[in-house]
């Protein structure tokens, strides 16, 4: 149902004229149907009509959608992000292609960005982090290129939470299609756009200094910590996490296969004990077969099973021995007899295990 609703929203966004109250009302209503609610926080400042550029933190690959629906903003595609709709008119959802990171240099991209700002009345939103964070702990280091195209910007803080579930918007590592899938199947996602006071370039102020002021303002108001981490460092972290996860999974598979093979060998000695119980004891003893056999024999829940399965260990009783077992009234003698029988079972099980698998273990 949500997929069909998203297709209807895309169709409506393609048909209705831009920057109209009707389009904004219809789009916000369809976002509610999809489970997305967009709120504006004007406690610090109102939306400025003077600034045509918003500078925001970056929390997901779909941040441009709430900005476009609520503020009619456009967002230049500054990464290799390629949602399928972009090939057929993705501008209807706010993402525009100015050639960054394709065949144009940064200077060419900035000139195209300035030209776009001059010929349109719609504001744009830029993400100087260039990569996503969770929006809860810190900020990636801001790049200075977003303020090269203008001298007056309005910082905003974008935050999001999912009240019913704890699914992250953009976990590490993830792809845009996995984030899109979970966004459609999440009951509710609440976006909040918090406006901060407009910031203008001071006389002789460089792009780096202006961006440093903007970064400090967003970090302070959003209770975030500015860092020196770059998008490339996040990319390297993602690669390390993927490799570590793959290694961990392969190691777990190898460990499980060895564990089950060892459990099968032990079960040949104690066929009446369930295989899952042997595997569990092997895990507790870290794969030590002798310790596992000792624990299985000592475990009261397996004593009868292990004794029955190991009945061949005992020598046949002599004809002169009485057929009825005598109960020893002394607790000390009973414990001594049990310890002696237990040691006998362990020694016999160890001997049979070594002989069966041809192990060269000193006695």
GROMACS .gro file of C-alpha atoms in nm:
model
  363
    1UNK     CA    1   0.000   0.000   0.000
    2UNK     CA    2   0.280   0.242   0.087
    3UNK     CA    3   0.453   0.169  -0.242
    4UNK     CA    4   0.135   0.258  -0.431
    5UNK     CA    5   0.095   0.575  -0.222
    6UNK     CA    6   0.452   0.677  -0.301
    7UNK     CA    7   0.385   0.633  -0.671
    8UNK     CA    8   0.076   0.854  -0.639
    9UNK     CA    9   0.281   1.117  -0.454
   10UNK     CA   10   0.542   1.112  -0.729
   11UNK     CA   11   0.270   1.158  -0.992
   12UNK     CA   12   0.115   1.448  -0.800
   13UNK     CA   13   0.456   1.610  -0.758
   14UNK     CA   14   0.510   1.585  -1.134
   15UNK     CA   15   0.174   1.743  -1.224
   16UNK     CA   16   0.108   2.022  -0.973
   17UNK     CA   17   0.293   2.355  -1.017
   18UNK     CA   18   0.588   2.432  -0.793
   19UNK     CA   19   0.583   2.663  -0.488
   20UNK     CA   20   0.205   2.667  -0.451
   21UNK     CA   21   0.000   2.619  -0.136
   22UNK     CA   22  -0.209   2.351  -0.307
   23UNK     CA   23   0.095   2.143  -0.398
   24UNK     CA   24   0.242   2.176  -0.049
   25UNK     CA   25  -0.091   2.080   0.113
   26UNK     CA   26  -0.138   1.774  -0.109
   27UNK     CA   27   0.223   1.660  -0.069
   28UNK     CA   28   0.215   1.690   0.310
   29UNK     CA   29  -0.111   1.495   0.320
   30UNK     CA   30   0.035   1.215   0.110
   31UNK     CA   31   0.346   1.211   0.328
   32UNK     CA   32   0.119   1.155   0.629
   33UNK     CA   33  -0.040   0.862   0.448
   34UNK     CA   34   0.309   0.721   0.392
   35UNK     CA   35   0.387   0.759   0.763
   36UNK     CA   36   0.605   1.072   0.743
   37UNK     CA   37   0.530   1.381   0.947
   38UNK     CA   38   0.724   1.704   0.898
   39UNK     CA   39   0.734   1.965   1.176
   40UNK     CA   40   0.885   2.314   1.177
   41UNK     CA   41   1.058   2.448   1.487
   42UNK     CA   42   1.066   2.829   1.488
   43UNK     CA   43   1.168   2.871   1.852
   44UNK     CA   44   1.503   3.026   1.754
   45UNK     CA   45   1.414   3.197   1.425
   46UNK     CA   46   1.153   3.213   1.152
   47UNK     CA   47   1.209   3.099   0.797
   48UNK     CA   48   1.394   3.381   0.624
   49UNK     CA   49   1.277   3.524   0.294
   50UNK     CA   50   1.614   3.692   0.246
   51UNK     CA   51   1.831   3.381   0.243
   52UNK     CA   52   1.789   3.149  -0.055
   53UNK     CA   53   2.034   2.890   0.076
   54UNK     CA   54   1.976   2.663   0.375
   55UNK     CA   55   2.272   2.485   0.536
   56UNK     CA   56   2.175   2.166   0.717
   57UNK     CA   57   2.322   1.862   0.882
   58UNK     CA   58   2.281   1.534   0.695
   59UNK     CA   59   2.104   1.238   0.860
   60UNK     CA   60   1.977   1.023   0.571
   61UNK     CA   61   1.999   0.982   0.197
   62UNK     CA   62   1.643   1.114   0.162
   63UNK     CA   63   1.680   1.442   0.354
   64UNK     CA   64   1.590   1.639   0.042
   65UNK     CA   65   1.231   1.507   0.047
   66UNK     CA   66   1.113   1.670   0.376
   67UNK     CA   67   1.284   1.996   0.274
   68UNK     CA   68   1.117   1.988  -0.066
   69UNK     CA   69   0.772   1.898   0.066
   70UNK     CA   70   0.773   2.149   0.351
   71UNK     CA   71   0.985   2.436   0.214
   72UNK     CA   72   0.977   2.377  -0.166
   73UNK     CA   73   1.356   2.347  -0.158
   74UNK     CA   74   1.577   2.200  -0.428
   75UNK     CA   75   1.886   1.998  -0.350
   76UNK     CA   76   2.184   1.959  -0.586
   77UNK     CA   77   2.290   1.598  -0.622
   78UNK     CA   78   2.648   1.626  -0.499
   79UNK     CA   79   2.717   1.254  -0.468
   80UNK     CA   80   2.685   0.936  -0.670
   81UNK     CA   81   2.335   0.883  -0.532
   82UNK     CA   82   2.119   0.758  -0.820
   83UNK     CA   83   1.762   0.678  -0.726
   84UNK     CA   84   1.580   0.531  -1.033
   85UNK     CA   85   1.331   0.818  -1.048
   86UNK     CA   86   1.608   1.068  -1.116
   87UNK     CA   87   1.649   0.941  -1.471
   88UNK     CA   88   1.290   1.038  -1.551
   89UNK     CA   89   1.243   1.377  -1.393
   90UNK     CA   90   1.363   1.353  -1.035
   91UNK     CA   91   1.342   1.729  -0.996
   92UNK     CA   92   0.975   1.687  -0.903
   93UNK     CA   93   1.095   1.556  -0.565
   94UNK     CA   94   1.358   1.825  -0.521
   95UNK     CA   95   1.681   1.661  -0.635
   96UNK     CA   96   1.852   1.844  -0.921
   97UNK     CA   97   2.159   1.744  -1.116
   98UNK     CA   98   2.421   2.015  -1.165
   99UNK     CA   99   2.700   1.780  -1.262
  100UNK     CA  100   2.896   1.762  -0.936
  101UNK     CA  101   3.121   1.455  -0.909
  102UNK     CA  102   3.060   1.360  -1.272
  103UNK     CA  103   3.245   1.533  -1.552
  104UNK     CA  104   3.261   1.887  -1.410
  105UNK     CA  105   3.516   2.043  -1.179
  106UNK     CA  106   3.419   2.219  -0.857
  107UNK     CA  107   3.453   2.563  -1.014
  108UNK     CA  108   3.220   2.462  -1.297
  109UNK     CA  109   2.974   2.319  -1.047
  110UNK     CA  110   2.976   2.639  -0.840
  111UNK     CA  111   2.919   2.853  -1.148
  112UNK     CA  112   2.623   2.633  -1.244
  113UNK     CA  113   2.492   2.659  -0.887
  114UNK     CA  114   2.511   3.040  -0.893
  115UNK     CA  115   2.336   3.046  -1.228
  116UNK     CA  116   2.062   2.821  -1.092
  117UNK     CA  117   2.010   3.049  -0.790
  118UNK     CA  118   1.976   3.351  -1.017
  119UNK     CA  119   1.709   3.203  -1.241
  120UNK     CA  120   1.484   3.040  -0.978
  121UNK     CA  121   1.285   3.170  -0.685
  122UNK     CA  122   1.291   2.840  -0.498
  123UNK     CA  123   1.549   2.810  -0.219
  124UNK     CA  124   1.806   2.533  -0.208
  125UNK     CA  125   1.933   2.324   0.080
  126UNK     CA  126   2.295   2.210   0.095
  127UNK     CA  127   2.459   1.948   0.314
  128UNK     CA  128   2.825   2.042   0.376
  129UNK     CA  129   2.891   1.715   0.560
  130UNK     CA  130   2.846   1.537   0.224
  131UNK     CA  131   2.778   1.211   0.411
  132UNK     CA  132   2.516   1.100   0.660
  133UNK     CA  133   2.542   1.072   1.038
  134UNK     CA  134   2.285   0.963   1.294
  135UNK     CA  135   2.225   1.324   1.398
  136UNK     CA  136   2.261   1.240   1.768
  137UNK     CA  137   2.629   1.252   1.858
  138UNK     CA  138   2.845   1.456   1.623
  139UNK     CA  139   2.898   1.624   1.288
  140UNK     CA  140   3.138   1.542   1.010
  141UNK     CA  141   3.370   1.824   0.917
  142UNK     CA  142   3.184   2.080   0.707
  143UNK     CA  143   3.313   2.150   0.358
  144UNK     CA  144   3.335   2.519   0.268
  145UNK     CA  145   3.205   2.501  -0.090
  146UNK     CA  146   2.833   2.557  -0.002
  147UNK     CA  147   2.898   2.919   0.103
  148UNK     CA  148   3.103   2.997  -0.207
  149UNK     CA  149   2.785   3.062  -0.404
  150UNK     CA  150   2.631   3.320  -0.168
  151UNK     CA  151   2.699   3.558   0.120
  152UNK     CA  152   2.377   3.504   0.316
  153UNK     CA  153   2.260   3.164   0.442
  154UNK     CA  154   2.022   3.030   0.704
  155UNK     CA  155   2.142   2.733   0.910
  156UNK     CA  156   1.883   2.468   0.994
  157UNK     CA  157   1.895   2.153   1.202
  158UNK     CA  158   1.724   1.843   1.068
  159UNK     CA  159   1.633   1.572   1.317
  160UNK     CA  160   1.418   1.261   1.289
  161UNK     CA  161   1.286   0.988   1.512
  162UNK     CA  162   1.061   0.687   1.480
  163UNK     CA  163   0.831   0.674   1.784
  164UNK     CA  164   0.709   0.315   1.750
  165UNK     CA  165   1.025   0.141   1.633
  166UNK     CA  166   1.397   0.187   1.692
  167UNK     CA  167   1.502   0.139   1.329
  168UNK     CA  168   1.779   0.379   1.232
  169UNK     CA  169   1.731   0.604   0.931
  170UNK     CA  170   2.067   0.526   0.772
  171UNK     CA  171   2.274   0.267   0.959
  172UNK     CA  172   2.634   0.179   0.877
  173UNK     CA  173   2.675   0.012   0.637
  174UNK     CA  174   2.359   0.054   0.433
  175UNK     CA  175   2.246   0.138   0.081
  176UNK     CA  176   1.978   0.377  -0.039
  177UNK     CA  177   1.743   0.093  -0.137
  178UNK     CA  178   1.761  -0.067   0.209
  179UNK     CA  179   1.690   0.272   0.370
  180UNK     CA  180   1.403   0.326   0.127
  181UNK     CA  181   1.262  -0.020   0.198
  182UNK     CA  182   1.263   0.029   0.575
  183UNK     CA  183   1.118   0.378   0.544
  184UNK     CA  184   0.817   0.236   0.359
  185UNK     CA  185   0.763  -0.039   0.616
  186UNK     CA  186   0.816   0.179   0.924
  187UNK     CA  187   0.484   0.289   1.080
  188UNK     CA  188   0.586   0.647   1.153
  189UNK     CA  189   0.882   0.880   1.097
  190UNK     CA  190   0.878   1.234   1.236
  191UNK     CA  191   1.111   1.495   1.080
  192UNK     CA  192   1.176   1.826   1.256
  193UNK     CA  193   1.329   2.125   1.076
  194UNK     CA  194   1.464   2.379   1.326
  195UNK     CA  195   1.542   2.724   1.187
  196UNK     CA  196   1.841   2.918   1.319
  197UNK     CA  197   1.920   3.288   1.273
  198UNK     CA  198   2.044   3.401   0.932
  199UNK     CA  199   2.421   3.433   0.904
  200UNK     CA  200   2.591   3.678   0.667
  201UNK     CA  201   2.947   3.695   0.553
  202UNK     CA  202   3.151   3.955   0.738
  203UNK     CA  203   3.387   4.186   0.558
  204UNK     CA  204   3.694   4.000   0.430
  205UNK     CA  205   3.563   3.676   0.580
  206UNK     CA  206   3.674   3.364   0.396
  207UNK     CA  207   3.455   3.069   0.305
  208UNK     CA  208   3.627   2.855   0.567
  209UNK     CA  209   3.568   3.107   0.845
  210UNK     CA  210   3.202   3.154   0.754
  211UNK     CA  211   3.146   2.781   0.739
  212UNK     CA  212   3.321   2.737   1.075
  213UNK     CA  213   3.072   2.980   1.231
  214UNK     CA  214   2.781   2.794   1.073
  215UNK     CA  215   2.915   2.458   1.190
  216UNK     CA  216   2.961   2.586   1.545
  217UNK     CA  217   2.606   2.728   1.547
  218UNK     CA  218   2.449   2.402   1.426
  219UNK     CA  219   2.657   2.196   1.670
  220UNK     CA  220   2.565   2.419   1.965
  221UNK     CA  221   2.191   2.437   1.896
  222UNK     CA  222   2.168   2.069   1.803
  223UNK     CA  223   2.378   1.952   2.100
  224UNK     CA  224   2.621   1.788   1.861
  225UNK     CA  225   2.999   1.766   1.872
  226UNK     CA  226   3.191   1.900   1.570
  227UNK     CA  227   3.462   1.660   1.457
  228UNK     CA  228   3.746   1.652   1.206
  229UNK     CA  229   3.619   1.332   1.046
  230UNK     CA  230   3.570   1.349   0.669
  231UNK     CA  231   3.341   1.157   0.432
  232UNK     CA  232   3.638   0.955   0.308
  233UNK     CA  233   3.711   0.842   0.664
  234UNK     CA  234   3.350   0.733   0.706
  235UNK     CA  235   3.379   0.541   0.379
  236UNK     CA  236   3.690   0.363   0.507
  237UNK     CA  237   3.507   0.281   0.830
  238UNK     CA  238   3.221   0.129   0.632
  239UNK     CA  239   3.463  -0.089   0.437
  240UNK     CA  240   3.629  -0.209   0.758
  241UNK     CA  241   3.293  -0.290   0.913
  242UNK     CA  242   3.184  -0.485   0.605
  243UNK     CA  243   3.509  -0.684   0.604
  244UNK     CA  244   3.487  -0.750   0.978
  245UNK     CA  245   3.126  -0.865   0.948
  246UNK     CA  246   3.211  -1.098   0.660
  247UNK     CA  247   3.507  -1.242   0.852
  248UNK     CA  248   3.296  -1.288   1.164
  249UNK     CA  249   3.022  -1.469   0.974
  250UNK     CA  250   3.264  -1.700   0.795
  251UNK     CA  251   3.446  -1.771   1.122
  252UNK     CA  252   3.117  -1.851   1.294
  253UNK     CA  253   3.022  -2.089   1.015
  254UNK     CA  254   3.356  -2.269   1.039
  255UNK     CA  255   3.326  -2.283   1.418
  256UNK     CA  256   2.974  -2.426   1.397
  257UNK     CA  257   3.078  -2.694   1.147
  258UNK     CA  258   3.369  -2.805   1.367
  259UNK     CA  259   3.145  -2.800   1.673
  260UNK     CA  260   2.882  -3.023   1.515
  261UNK     CA  261   3.145  -3.263   1.381
  262UNK     CA  262   3.295  -3.295   1.730
  263UNK     CA  263   2.948  -3.340   1.880
  264UNK     CA  264   2.876  -3.624   1.636
  265UNK     CA  265   3.193  -3.801   1.751
  266UNK     CA  266   3.098  -3.768   2.118
  267UNK     CA  267   2.745  -3.886   2.045
  268UNK     CA  268   2.889  -4.209   1.903
  269UNK     CA  269   3.007  -4.280   2.258
  270UNK     CA  270   2.683  -4.161   2.424
  271UNK     CA  271   2.412  -4.230   2.164
  272UNK     CA  272   2.127  -4.169   2.412
  273UNK     CA  273   2.222  -3.806   2.482
  274UNK     CA  274   2.060  -3.552   2.243
  275UNK     CA  275   2.292  -3.390   1.992
  276UNK     CA  276   2.187  -3.036   2.083
  277UNK     CA  277   2.279  -3.102   2.446
  278UNK     CA  278   2.625  -3.217   2.340
  279UNK     CA  279   2.667  -2.908   2.120
  280UNK     CA  280   2.562  -2.686   2.408
  281UNK     CA  281   2.814  -2.845   2.643
  282UNK     CA  282   3.085  -2.820   2.376
  283UNK     CA  283   3.016  -2.448   2.350
  284UNK     CA  284   3.048  -2.408   2.726
  285UNK     CA  285   3.377  -2.597   2.728
  286UNK     CA  286   3.508  -2.408   2.420
  287UNK     CA  287   3.534  -2.724   2.211
  288UNK     CA  288   3.719  -2.936   2.469
  289UNK     CA  289   3.592  -3.291   2.411
  290UNK     CA  290   3.725  -3.440   2.737
  291UNK     CA  291   3.575  -3.162   2.947
  292UNK     CA  292   3.246  -3.201   2.762
  293UNK     CA  293   3.236  -3.575   2.835
  294UNK     CA  294   3.307  -3.506   3.203
  295UNK     CA  295   3.027  -3.252   3.224
  296UNK     CA  296   2.781  -3.478   3.048
  297UNK     CA  297   2.855  -3.760   3.291
  298UNK     CA  298   2.839  -3.528   3.593
  299UNK     CA  299   2.514  -3.363   3.484
  300UNK     CA  300   2.230  -3.517   3.683
  301UNK     CA  301   1.988  -3.484   3.392
  302UNK     CA  302   2.213  -3.701   3.174
  303UNK     CA  303   2.339  -3.949   3.434
  304UNK     CA  304   2.088  -4.220   3.353
  305UNK     CA  305   2.134  -4.169   2.979
  306UNK     CA  306   2.511  -4.174   2.997
  307UNK     CA  307   2.515  -4.470   3.232
  308UNK     CA  308   2.284  -4.667   3.004
  309UNK     CA  309   2.485  -4.580   2.695
  310UNK     CA  310   2.807  -4.668   2.869
  311UNK     CA  311   2.688  -4.995   3.013
  312UNK     CA  312   2.931  -5.176   2.789
  313UNK     CA  313   3.212  -5.010   2.981
  314UNK     CA  314   3.135  -5.219   3.287
  315UNK     CA  315   3.259  -5.569   3.315
  316UNK     CA  316   3.002  -5.847   3.334
  317UNK     CA  317   2.918  -5.933   3.692
  318UNK     CA  318   3.057  -6.257   3.825
  319UNK     CA  319   2.816  -6.542   3.886
  320UNK     CA  320   2.881  -6.516   4.258
  321UNK     CA  321   2.777  -6.150   4.277
  322UNK     CA  322   2.429  -6.090   4.411
  323UNK     CA  323   2.163  -5.991   4.157
  324UNK     CA  324   2.005  -5.736   4.391
  325UNK     CA  325   2.213  -5.418   4.450
  326UNK     CA  326   2.284  -5.335   4.811
  327UNK     CA  327   2.206  -4.981   4.928
  328UNK     CA  328   2.493  -4.828   5.121
  329UNK     CA  329   2.361  -4.642   5.423
  330UNK     CA  330   2.670  -4.421   5.461
  331UNK     CA  331   2.653  -4.091   5.259
  332UNK     CA  332   3.033  -4.078   5.248
  333UNK     CA  333   3.053  -4.426   5.102
  334UNK     CA  334   2.780  -4.348   4.849
  335UNK     CA  335   2.966  -4.036   4.729
  336UNK     CA  336   3.292  -4.229   4.712
  337UNK     CA  337   3.126  -4.500   4.506
  338UNK     CA  338   2.973  -4.241   4.273
  339UNK     CA  339   3.307  -4.061   4.230
  340UNK     CA  340   3.479  -4.390   4.158
  341UNK     CA  341   3.217  -4.491   3.900
  342UNK     CA  342   3.230  -4.144   3.743
  343UNK     CA  343   3.609  -4.161   3.711
  344UNK     CA  344   3.573  -4.506   3.558
  345UNK     CA  345   3.322  -4.379   3.300
  346UNK     CA  346   3.541  -4.080   3.211
  347UNK     CA  347   3.852  -4.291   3.171
  348UNK     CA  348   3.672  -4.549   2.958
  349UNK     CA  349   3.505  -4.282   2.741
  350UNK     CA  350   3.840  -4.108   2.694
  351UNK     CA  351   4.008  -4.433   2.596
  352UNK     CA  352   3.739  -4.523   2.342
  353UNK     CA  353   3.743  -4.171   2.196
  354UNK     CA  354   4.122  -4.180   2.151
  355UNK     CA  355   4.116  -4.530   1.999
  356UNK     CA  356   3.829  -4.450   1.762
  357UNK     CA  357   3.995  -4.141   1.615
  358UNK     CA  358   4.353  -4.264   1.630
  359UNK     CA  359   4.481  -3.984   1.850
  360UNK     CA  360   4.834  -3.998   1.984
  361UNK     CA  361   4.772  -3.882   2.340
  362UNK     CA  362   5.008  -3.980   2.622
  363UNK     CA  363   4.832  -4.175   2.893
   0.00000   0.00000   0.00000
